[in-house]
Coordinates of C-alpha atoms in Angstrom, one line a residue:
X34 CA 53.9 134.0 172.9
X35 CA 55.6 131.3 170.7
X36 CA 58.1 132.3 168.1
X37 CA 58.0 130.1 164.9
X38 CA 60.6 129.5 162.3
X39 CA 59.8 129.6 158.8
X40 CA 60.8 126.5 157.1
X41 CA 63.1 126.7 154.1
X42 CA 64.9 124.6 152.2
X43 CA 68.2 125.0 154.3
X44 CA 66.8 124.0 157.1
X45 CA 64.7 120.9 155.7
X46 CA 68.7 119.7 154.5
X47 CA 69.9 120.5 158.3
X48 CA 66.8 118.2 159.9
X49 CA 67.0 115.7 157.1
X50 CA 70.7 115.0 158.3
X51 CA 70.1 115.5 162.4
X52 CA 67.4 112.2 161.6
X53 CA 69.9 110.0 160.1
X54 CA 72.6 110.6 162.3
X55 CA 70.6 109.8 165.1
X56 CA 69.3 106.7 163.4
X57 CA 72.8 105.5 163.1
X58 CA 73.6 106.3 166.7
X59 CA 70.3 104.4 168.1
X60 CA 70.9 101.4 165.9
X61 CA 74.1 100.6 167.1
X62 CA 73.7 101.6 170.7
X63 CA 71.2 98.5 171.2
X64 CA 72.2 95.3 172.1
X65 CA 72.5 92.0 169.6
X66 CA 69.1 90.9 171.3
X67 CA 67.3 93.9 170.4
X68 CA 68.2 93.1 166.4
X69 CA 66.4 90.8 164.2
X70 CA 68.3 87.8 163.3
X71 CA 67.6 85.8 160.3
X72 CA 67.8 81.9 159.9
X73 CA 70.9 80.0 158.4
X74 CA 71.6 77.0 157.5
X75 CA 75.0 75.8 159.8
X76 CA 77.7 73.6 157.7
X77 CA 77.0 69.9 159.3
X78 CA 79.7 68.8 161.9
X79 CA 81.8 65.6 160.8
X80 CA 81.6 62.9 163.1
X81 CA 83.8 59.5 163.5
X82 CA 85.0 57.1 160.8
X83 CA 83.3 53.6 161.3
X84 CA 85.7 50.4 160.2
X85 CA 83.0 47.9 160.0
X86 CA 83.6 43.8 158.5
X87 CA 81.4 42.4 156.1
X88 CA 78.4 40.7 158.2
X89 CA 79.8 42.9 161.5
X90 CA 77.8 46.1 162.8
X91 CA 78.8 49.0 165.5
X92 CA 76.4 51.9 166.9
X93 CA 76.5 55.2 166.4
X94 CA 75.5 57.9 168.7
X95 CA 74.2 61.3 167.9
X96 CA 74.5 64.8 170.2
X97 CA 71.1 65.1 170.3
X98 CA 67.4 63.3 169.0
X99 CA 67.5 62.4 166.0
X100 CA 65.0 62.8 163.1
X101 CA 66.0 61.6 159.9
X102 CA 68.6 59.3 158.7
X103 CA 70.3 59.0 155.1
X104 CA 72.7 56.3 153.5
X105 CA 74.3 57.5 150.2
X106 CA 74.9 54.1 149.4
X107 CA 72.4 51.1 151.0
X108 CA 74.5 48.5 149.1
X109 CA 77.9 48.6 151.3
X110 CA 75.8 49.7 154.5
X111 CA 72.4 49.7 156.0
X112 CA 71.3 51.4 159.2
X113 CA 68.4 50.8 161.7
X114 CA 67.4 53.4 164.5
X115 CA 67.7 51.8 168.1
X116 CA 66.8 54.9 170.5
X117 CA 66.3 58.5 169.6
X118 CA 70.2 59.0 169.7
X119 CA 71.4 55.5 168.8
X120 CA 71.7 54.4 165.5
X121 CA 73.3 50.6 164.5
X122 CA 75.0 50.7 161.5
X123 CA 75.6 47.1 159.7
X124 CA 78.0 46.6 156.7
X125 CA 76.8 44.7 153.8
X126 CA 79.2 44.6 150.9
X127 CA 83.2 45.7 150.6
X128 CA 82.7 49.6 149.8
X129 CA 83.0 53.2 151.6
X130 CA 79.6 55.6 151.9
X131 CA 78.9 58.0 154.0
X132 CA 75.8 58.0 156.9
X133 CA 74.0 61.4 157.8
X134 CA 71.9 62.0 160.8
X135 CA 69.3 65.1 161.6
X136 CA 68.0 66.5 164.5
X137 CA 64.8 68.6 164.8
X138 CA 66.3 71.6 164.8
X139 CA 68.2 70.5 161.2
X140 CA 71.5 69.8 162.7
X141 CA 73.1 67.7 160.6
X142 CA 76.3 65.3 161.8
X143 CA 78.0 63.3 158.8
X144 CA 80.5 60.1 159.6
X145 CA 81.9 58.1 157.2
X146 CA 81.6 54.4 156.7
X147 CA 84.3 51.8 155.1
X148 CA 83.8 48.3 155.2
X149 CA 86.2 45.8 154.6
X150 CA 86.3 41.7 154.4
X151 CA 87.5 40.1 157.8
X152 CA 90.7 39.3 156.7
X153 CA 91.6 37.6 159.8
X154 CA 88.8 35.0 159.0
X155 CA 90.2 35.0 155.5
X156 CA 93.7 34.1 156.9
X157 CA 92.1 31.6 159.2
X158 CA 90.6 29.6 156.5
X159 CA 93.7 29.3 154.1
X160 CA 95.7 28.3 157.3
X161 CA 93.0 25.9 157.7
X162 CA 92.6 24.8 153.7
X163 CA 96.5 25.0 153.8
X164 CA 98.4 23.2 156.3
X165 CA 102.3 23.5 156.2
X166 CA 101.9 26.8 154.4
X167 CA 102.6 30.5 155.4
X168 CA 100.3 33.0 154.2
X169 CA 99.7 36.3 154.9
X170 CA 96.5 38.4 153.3
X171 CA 96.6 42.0 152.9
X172 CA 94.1 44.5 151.5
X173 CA 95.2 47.6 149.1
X174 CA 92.0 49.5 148.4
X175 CA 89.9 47.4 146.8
X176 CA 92.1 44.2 145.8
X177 CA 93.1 41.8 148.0
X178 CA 96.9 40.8 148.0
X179 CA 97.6 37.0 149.2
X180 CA 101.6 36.5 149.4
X181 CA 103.6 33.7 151.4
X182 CA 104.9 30.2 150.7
X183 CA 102.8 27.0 149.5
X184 CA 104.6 23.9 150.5
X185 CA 103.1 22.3 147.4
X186 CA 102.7 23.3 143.8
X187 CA 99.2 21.6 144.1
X188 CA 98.1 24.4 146.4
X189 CA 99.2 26.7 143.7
X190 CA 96.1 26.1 141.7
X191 CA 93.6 25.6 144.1
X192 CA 94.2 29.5 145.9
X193 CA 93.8 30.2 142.5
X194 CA 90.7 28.4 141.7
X195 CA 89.0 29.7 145.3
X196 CA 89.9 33.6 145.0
X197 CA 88.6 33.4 141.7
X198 CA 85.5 31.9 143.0
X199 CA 85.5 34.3 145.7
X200 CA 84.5 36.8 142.7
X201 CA 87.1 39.5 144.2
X202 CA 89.6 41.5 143.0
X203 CA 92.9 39.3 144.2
X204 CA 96.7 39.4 143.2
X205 CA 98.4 36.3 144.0
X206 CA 102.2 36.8 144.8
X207 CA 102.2 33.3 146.7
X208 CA 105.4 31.1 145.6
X209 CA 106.1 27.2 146.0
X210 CA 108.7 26.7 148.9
X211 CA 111.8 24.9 149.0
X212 CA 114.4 24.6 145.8
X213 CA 112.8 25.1 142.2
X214 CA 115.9 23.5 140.3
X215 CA 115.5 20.1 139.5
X216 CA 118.8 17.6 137.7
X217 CA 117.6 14.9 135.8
X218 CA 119.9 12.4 134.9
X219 CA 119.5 9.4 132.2
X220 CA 120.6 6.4 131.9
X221 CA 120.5 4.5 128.2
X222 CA 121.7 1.0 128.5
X223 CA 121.5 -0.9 124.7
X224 CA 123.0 -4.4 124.3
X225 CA 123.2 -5.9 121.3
X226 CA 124.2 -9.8 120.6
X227 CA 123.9 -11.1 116.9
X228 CA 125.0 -14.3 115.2
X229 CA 125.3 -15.0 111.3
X230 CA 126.0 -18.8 109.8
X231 CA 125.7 -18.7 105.9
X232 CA 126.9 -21.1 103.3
X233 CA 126.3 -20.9 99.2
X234 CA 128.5 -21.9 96.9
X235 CA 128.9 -20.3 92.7
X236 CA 130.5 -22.2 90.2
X237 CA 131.1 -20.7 86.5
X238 CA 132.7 -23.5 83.6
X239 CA 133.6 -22.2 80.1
X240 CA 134.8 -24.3 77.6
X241 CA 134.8 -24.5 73.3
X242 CA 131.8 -26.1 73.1
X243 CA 130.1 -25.5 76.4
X244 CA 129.7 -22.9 79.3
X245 CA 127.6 -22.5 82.7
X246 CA 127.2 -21.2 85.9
X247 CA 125.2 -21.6 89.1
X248 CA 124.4 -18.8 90.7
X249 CA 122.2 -19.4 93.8
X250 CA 120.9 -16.3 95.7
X251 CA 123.3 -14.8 98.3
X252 CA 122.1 -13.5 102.1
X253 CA 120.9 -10.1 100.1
X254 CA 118.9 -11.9 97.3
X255 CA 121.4 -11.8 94.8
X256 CA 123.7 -14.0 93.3
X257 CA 127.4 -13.9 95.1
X258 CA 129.1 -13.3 92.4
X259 CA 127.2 -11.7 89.1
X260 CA 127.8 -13.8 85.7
X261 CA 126.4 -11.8 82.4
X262 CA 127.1 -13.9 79.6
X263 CA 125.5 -13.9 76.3
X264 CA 125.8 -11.7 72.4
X265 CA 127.9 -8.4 72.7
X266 CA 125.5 -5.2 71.5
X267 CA 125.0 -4.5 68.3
X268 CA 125.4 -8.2 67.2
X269 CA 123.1 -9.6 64.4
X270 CA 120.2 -11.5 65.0
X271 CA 120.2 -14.9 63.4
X272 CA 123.5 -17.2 62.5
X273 CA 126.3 -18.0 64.5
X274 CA 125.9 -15.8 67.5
X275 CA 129.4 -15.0 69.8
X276 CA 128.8 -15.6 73.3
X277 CA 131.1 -13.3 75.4
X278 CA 131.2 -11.6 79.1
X279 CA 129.4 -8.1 79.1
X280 CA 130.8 -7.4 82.2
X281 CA 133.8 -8.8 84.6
X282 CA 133.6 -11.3 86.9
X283 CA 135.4 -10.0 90.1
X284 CA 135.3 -11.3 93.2
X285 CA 132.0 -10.2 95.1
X286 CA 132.5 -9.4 98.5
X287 CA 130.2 -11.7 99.9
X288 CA 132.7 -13.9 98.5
X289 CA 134.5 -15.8 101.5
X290 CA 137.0 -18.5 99.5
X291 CA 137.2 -19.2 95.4
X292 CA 139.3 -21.6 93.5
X293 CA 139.9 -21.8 89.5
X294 CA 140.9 -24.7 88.1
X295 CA 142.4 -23.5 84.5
X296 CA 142.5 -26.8 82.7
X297 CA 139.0 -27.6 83.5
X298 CA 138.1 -23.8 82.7
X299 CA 136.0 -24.1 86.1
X300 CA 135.9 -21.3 88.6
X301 CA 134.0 -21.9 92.4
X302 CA 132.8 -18.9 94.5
X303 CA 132.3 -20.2 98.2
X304 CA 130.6 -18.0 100.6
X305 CA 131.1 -19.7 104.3
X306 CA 130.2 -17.3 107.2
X307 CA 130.3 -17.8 110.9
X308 CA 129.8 -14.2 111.9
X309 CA 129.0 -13.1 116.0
X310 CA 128.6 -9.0 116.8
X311 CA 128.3 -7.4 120.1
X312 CA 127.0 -4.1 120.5
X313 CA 127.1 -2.0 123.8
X314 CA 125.7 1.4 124.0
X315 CA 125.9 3.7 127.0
X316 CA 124.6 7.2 127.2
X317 CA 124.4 9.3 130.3
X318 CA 122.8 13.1 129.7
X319 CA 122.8 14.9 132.6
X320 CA 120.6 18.5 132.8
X321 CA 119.5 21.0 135.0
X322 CA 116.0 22.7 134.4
X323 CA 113.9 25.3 136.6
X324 CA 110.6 24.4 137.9
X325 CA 107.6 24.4 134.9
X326 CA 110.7 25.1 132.0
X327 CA 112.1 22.6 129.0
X328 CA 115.0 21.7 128.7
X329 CA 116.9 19.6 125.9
X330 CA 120.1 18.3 125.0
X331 CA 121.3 16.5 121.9
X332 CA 124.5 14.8 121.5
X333 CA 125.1 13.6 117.7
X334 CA 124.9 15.2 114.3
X335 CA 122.8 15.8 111.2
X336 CA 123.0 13.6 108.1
X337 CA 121.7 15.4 105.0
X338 CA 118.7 13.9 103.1
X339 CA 117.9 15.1 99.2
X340 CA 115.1 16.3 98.6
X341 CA 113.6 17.1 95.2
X342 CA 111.6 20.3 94.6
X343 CA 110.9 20.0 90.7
X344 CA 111.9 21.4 88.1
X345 CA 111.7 20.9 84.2
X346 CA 111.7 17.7 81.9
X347 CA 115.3 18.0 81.5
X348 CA 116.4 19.6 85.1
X349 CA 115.7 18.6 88.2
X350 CA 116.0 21.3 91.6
X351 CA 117.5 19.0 94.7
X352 CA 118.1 21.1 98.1
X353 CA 119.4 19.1 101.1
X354 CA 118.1 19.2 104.7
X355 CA 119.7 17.9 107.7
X356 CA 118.2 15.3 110.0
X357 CA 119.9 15.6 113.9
X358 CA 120.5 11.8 115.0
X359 CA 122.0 10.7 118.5
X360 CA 121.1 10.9 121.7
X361 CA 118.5 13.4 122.4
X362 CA 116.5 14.5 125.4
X363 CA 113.3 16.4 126.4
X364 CA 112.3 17.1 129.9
X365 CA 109.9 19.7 132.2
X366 CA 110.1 18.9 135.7
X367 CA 107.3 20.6 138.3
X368 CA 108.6 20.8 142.1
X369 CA 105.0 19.3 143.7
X370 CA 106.7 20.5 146.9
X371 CA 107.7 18.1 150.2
X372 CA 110.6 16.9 147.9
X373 CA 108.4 15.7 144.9
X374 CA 108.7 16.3 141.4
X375 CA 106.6 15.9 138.3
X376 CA 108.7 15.1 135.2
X377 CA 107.5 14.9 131.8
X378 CA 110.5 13.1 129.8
X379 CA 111.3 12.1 126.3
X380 CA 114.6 10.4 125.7
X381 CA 115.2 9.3 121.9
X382 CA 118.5 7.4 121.0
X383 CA 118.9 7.0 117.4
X384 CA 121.7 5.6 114.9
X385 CA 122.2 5.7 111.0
X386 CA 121.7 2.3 109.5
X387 CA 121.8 1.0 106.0
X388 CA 119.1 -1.1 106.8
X389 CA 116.3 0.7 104.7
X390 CA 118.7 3.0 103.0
X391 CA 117.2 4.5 99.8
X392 CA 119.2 5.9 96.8
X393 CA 117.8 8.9 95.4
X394 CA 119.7 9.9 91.7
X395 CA 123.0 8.8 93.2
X396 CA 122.3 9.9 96.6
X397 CA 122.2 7.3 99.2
X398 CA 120.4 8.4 101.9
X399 CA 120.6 6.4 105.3
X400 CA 118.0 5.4 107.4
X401 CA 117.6 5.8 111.2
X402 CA 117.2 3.2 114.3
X403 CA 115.9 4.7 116.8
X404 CA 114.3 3.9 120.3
X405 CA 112.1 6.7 121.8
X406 CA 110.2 6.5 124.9
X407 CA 107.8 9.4 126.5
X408 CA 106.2 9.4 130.0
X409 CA 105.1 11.3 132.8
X410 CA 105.9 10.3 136.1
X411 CA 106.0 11.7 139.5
X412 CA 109.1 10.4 142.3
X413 CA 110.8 11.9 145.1
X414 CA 114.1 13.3 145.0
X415 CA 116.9 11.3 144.5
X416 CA 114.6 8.5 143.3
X417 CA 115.7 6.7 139.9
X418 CA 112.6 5.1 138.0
X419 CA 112.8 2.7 135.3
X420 CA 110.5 4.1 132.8
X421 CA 111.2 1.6 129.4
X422 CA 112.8 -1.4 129.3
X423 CA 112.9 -3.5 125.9
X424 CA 114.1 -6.9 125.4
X425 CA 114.0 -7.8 121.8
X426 CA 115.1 -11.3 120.1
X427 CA 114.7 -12.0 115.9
X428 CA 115.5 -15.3 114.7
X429 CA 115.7 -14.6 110.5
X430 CA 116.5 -17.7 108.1
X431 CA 116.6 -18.3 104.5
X432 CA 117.0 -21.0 102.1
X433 CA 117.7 -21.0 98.4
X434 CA 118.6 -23.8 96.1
X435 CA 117.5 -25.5 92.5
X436 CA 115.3 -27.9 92.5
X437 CA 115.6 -31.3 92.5
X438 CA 119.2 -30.7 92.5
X439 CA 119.3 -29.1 95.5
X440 CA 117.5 -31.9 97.6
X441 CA 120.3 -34.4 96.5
X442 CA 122.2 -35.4 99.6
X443 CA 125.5 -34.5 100.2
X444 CA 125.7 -33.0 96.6
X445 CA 122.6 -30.7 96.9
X446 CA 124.6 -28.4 98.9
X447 CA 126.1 -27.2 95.9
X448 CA 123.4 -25.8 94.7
X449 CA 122.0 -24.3 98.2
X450 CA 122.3 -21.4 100.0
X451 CA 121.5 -21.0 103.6
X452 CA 122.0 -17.9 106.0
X453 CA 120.6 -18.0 109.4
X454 CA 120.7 -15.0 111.7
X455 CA 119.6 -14.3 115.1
X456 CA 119.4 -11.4 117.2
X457 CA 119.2 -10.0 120.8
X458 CA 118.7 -6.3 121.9
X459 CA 118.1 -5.5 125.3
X460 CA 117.5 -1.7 126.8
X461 CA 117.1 -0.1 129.7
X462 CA 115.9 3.8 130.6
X463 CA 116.6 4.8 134.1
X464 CA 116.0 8.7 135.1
X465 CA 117.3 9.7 138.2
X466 CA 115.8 13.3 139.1
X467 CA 116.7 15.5 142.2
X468 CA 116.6 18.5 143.5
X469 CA 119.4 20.1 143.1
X470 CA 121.1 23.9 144.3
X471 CA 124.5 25.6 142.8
X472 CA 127.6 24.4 144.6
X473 CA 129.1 27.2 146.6
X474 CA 132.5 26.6 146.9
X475 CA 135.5 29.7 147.7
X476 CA 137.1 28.4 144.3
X477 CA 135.3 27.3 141.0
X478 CA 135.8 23.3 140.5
X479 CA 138.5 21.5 138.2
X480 CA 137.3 21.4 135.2
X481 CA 137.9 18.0 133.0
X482 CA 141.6 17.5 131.7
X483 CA 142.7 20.5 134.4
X484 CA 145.7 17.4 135.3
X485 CA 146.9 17.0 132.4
X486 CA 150.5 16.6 132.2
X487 CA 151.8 16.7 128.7
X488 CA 155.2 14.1 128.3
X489 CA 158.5 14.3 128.1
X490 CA 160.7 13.5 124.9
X491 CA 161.9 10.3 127.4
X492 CA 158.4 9.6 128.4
X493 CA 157.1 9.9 124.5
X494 CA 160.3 8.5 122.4
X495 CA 160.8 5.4 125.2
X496 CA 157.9 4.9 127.1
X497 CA 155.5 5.4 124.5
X498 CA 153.2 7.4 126.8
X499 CA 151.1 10.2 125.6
X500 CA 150.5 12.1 128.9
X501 CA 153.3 12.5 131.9
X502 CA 153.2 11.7 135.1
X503 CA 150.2 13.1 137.0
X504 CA 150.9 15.7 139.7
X505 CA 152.0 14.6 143.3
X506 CA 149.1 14.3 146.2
X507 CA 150.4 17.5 147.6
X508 CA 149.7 19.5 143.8
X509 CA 147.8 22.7 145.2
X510 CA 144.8 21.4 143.0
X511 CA 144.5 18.1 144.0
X512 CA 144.7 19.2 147.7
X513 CA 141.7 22.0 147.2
X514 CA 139.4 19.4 145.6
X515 CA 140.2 17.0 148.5
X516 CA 139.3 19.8 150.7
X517 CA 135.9 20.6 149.6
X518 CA 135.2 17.2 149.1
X519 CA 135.1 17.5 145.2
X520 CA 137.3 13.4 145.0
X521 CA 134.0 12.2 146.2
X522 CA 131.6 13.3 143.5
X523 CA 130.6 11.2 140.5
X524 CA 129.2 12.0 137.1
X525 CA 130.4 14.8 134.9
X526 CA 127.7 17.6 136.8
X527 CA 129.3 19.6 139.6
X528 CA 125.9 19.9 141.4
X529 CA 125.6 19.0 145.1
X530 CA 121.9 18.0 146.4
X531 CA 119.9 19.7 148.5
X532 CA 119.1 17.0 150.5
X533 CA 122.6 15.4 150.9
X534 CA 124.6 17.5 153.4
X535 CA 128.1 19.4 151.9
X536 CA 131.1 18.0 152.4
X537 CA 132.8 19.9 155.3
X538 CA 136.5 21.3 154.7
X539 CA 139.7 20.1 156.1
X540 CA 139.1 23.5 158.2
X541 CA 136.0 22.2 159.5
X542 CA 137.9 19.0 161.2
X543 CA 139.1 18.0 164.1
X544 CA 143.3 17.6 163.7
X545 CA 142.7 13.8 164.5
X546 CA 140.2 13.7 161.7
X547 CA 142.3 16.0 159.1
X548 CA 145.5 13.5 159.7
X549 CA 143.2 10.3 158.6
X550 CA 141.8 11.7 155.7

């Protein structure tokens, strides 16, 4: 006979419990097979970095088939599938992107792509467009860095014309080789020959009943001496009229002999020139000037010119400006490279003249002479080019005289005046330009006057000199600038070429070759 339990709500709570716990113990006493498993998406393995060239292409192999193929970005790199687990990846523009491959299960495997320009190739063809220059070409991200040495500044330009063309983003930090300093020195020669012959001849008579002169024009125009005779100011027109001198008669400068004869009342002015001049000018400027700057130099003065500025009917406003006269010069040399330089040049040599002075309220204001020349001229260093020469003659006569009486012989030339003048000018511009470096030497040259010995009271009072004796040949001074060769250098620049070799040091010599020098 079977014995049941009644069912209360104790025991419901107690079997309730029993299930769960046994539920638990099932669950985890099976294995992971026996447990459902649900499907998840794996994180997608990263595979190689490809370095490809523009125009070059490599393969890439997958793990297993693959399905499906992305780009990110088809405009640096393009793919095509070669086998089920080959892929050839080809690189189109400079860039990065990234190339993902899937597999049927939805495996994913991710490798990055970067492609660059050949810069080997690159290097290749500026070696080849080039030649005699080193350059190197670099890449930092996305700009391409060219650096070296040009070996002319020609080349400068055209890298920069072709990486512009290239369309890329380039830095140029390429330089011209060899020295970049260039001395430029110029050479004015003026002569200047001129001959004057000139005769006239004035003659002033006064007397109780009669007076007269002859005045005949001098070389300027005028008469050589000026005669103003006639009624004092303020006289009365009409009856007997005194005739007096309104001004003095002195002796004009033009004048070159006069004679009075005081019984006669009769004064001659005789002006009898035979007048030569020689003019030599010599002007040497010497300055240094780096490659593609100006330099100038100016060795003169100003003169100052009036000028008006207005001002009322009573006042006038005058301010003065300066003019610079002398010998100027303008230069900018470009090394070319293979030891030639482009020089742009503009010497000017001027000189105040009265020839075309003005006078402006009491002001005389010279004029200027002035030769200028301005060129542009490529030579080699150490070259000197002639770039003006000028050779100038003026032949300049005049003739005044009365008529009739003039053309009397023998006696006409009393009332005649001649001048004739003739002139010669001849000029040279030499320019002498090199390439030049800083002279190295232990101790810093001798500077101009570093000998001078000032005299003694015996060497002043009875020798009349105005400097002593100069120092002995063993003077510590003068034996240093024998040393490094200084005695051998000419012009006022202590600059040594480049392309002249330096002149070695008595420590540098054999002793057979120290005792001859």
């Amino acid at each position: 006979m079977k014995t049941t339990t009644p069912l209360t709500r104790t025991s419901v709570r107690a079997a309730l419990a029993a299930f769960a716990a046994a539920a638990i113990a099932g669950g985890a006493g099976r294995s992971a097979a026996q447990v459902p498993q649900e499907r998840a998406a794996a994180p997608a393995p990263e595979g190689k970095t490809i370095q490809l060239r523009v125009g070059r292409s490599a393969i890439l192999k997958a793990p297993w088939k693959v399905t499906r193929i992305s780009v990110t970005d088809p405009l640096v790199a393009d793919v095509q599938a070669l086998t089920p687990d080959q892929v050839l990846v080809m690189g189109k523009s400079i860039g990065s992107t990234d190339v993902i491959l899937w597999s049927e299960a939805e495996e994913a495997m991710q490798s990055r792509v970067e492609v660059d320009e050949d810069l080997g190739r690159i290097q290749e063809e500026l070696a080849r467009l080039f030649p005699h220059s080193t350059l190197e070409v670099t890449r930092t991200r996305d700009v391409l860095v060219v650096k070296g040495l040009l070996a002319k500044a020609e080349h400068a330009s055209q890298l920069r014309k072709l990486l512009e063309a290239s369309g890329q983003r380039h830095v140029d930090m390429t330089s011209v080789a060899g020295v970049q300093q260039v001395q430029i020195q110029v050479r004015v020669a003026e002569v200047s020959r001129t001959a004057i012959r000139a005769l006239g001849i004035n003659a002033l008579h006064t007397g109780p009943h009669f007076f007269g002169a002859s005045t005949i024009g001098s070389s300027s125009g005028g008469a050589t001496n000026r005669i103003n005779v006639g009624p004092p100011e303020g006289a009365t027109a009409g009856g007997d009229l005194p005739f007096v001198f309104n001004s003095p008669v002195n002796v004009s400068p033009l004048v070159s002999l006069f004679t009075g004869f005081p019984d006669a009342d009769l004064q001659v002015f005789l002006q009898a020139l035979a007048e030569n001049q020689y003019l030599r000018i010599l002007a040497e400027p010497n300055l240094v000037a780096m490659s593609g700057e100006e330099a100038s130099f100016l060795a003169g003065g100003e003169f100052p010119i009036p000028v008006v500025q207005g001002g009322s009917s009573i006042t006038t406003s005058i301010t003065i400006e300066y003019r610079e006269f002398g010998v100027r010069l303008k230069f900018r040399p470009t090394v070319l490279g293979d030891g030639t330089i482009r020089l742009e040049v503009a010497p000017e040599v001027s000189d105040l003249t009265d020839v075309g002075a003005i006078e402006i309220q009491g002001f005389r204001v010279p004029s200027l002479l002035t030769r200028r020349a301005q060129t542009t001229l490529e030579l080699e260093s150490g070259q000197t080019f002639a770039m003006a020469g000028l050779l100038n003659r003026r032949n300049d006569a005049r003739t005044s005289r009365v008529p009739l009486l003039g053309d009397i012989p023998v006696l006409g030339a009393l009332f005649r005046s001649v001048r004739y003048q003739s002139g010669e000018t001849e000029m040279v511009v030499l320019v002498t330009a090199s390439l030049v470096e800083p002279l190295s030497t232990g101790a810093p040259p001798s500077e101009p006057g570093a000998m001078h010995t000032p005299p003694d009271d015996w060497e002043l009072f009875a020798g009349g000199r105005i400097e002593g004796e100069p120092p002995s040949v063993e003077h510590p001074r003068i034996r240093a600038i024998r040393e490094m060769g200084l005695d051998r250098l000419r012009g006022p620049g202590s600059w040594g070429s480049y392309d002249r070799p330096a002149a070695p040091s008595r420590a540098d010599l054999k002793p057979e070759e120290a005792g001859s020098k």
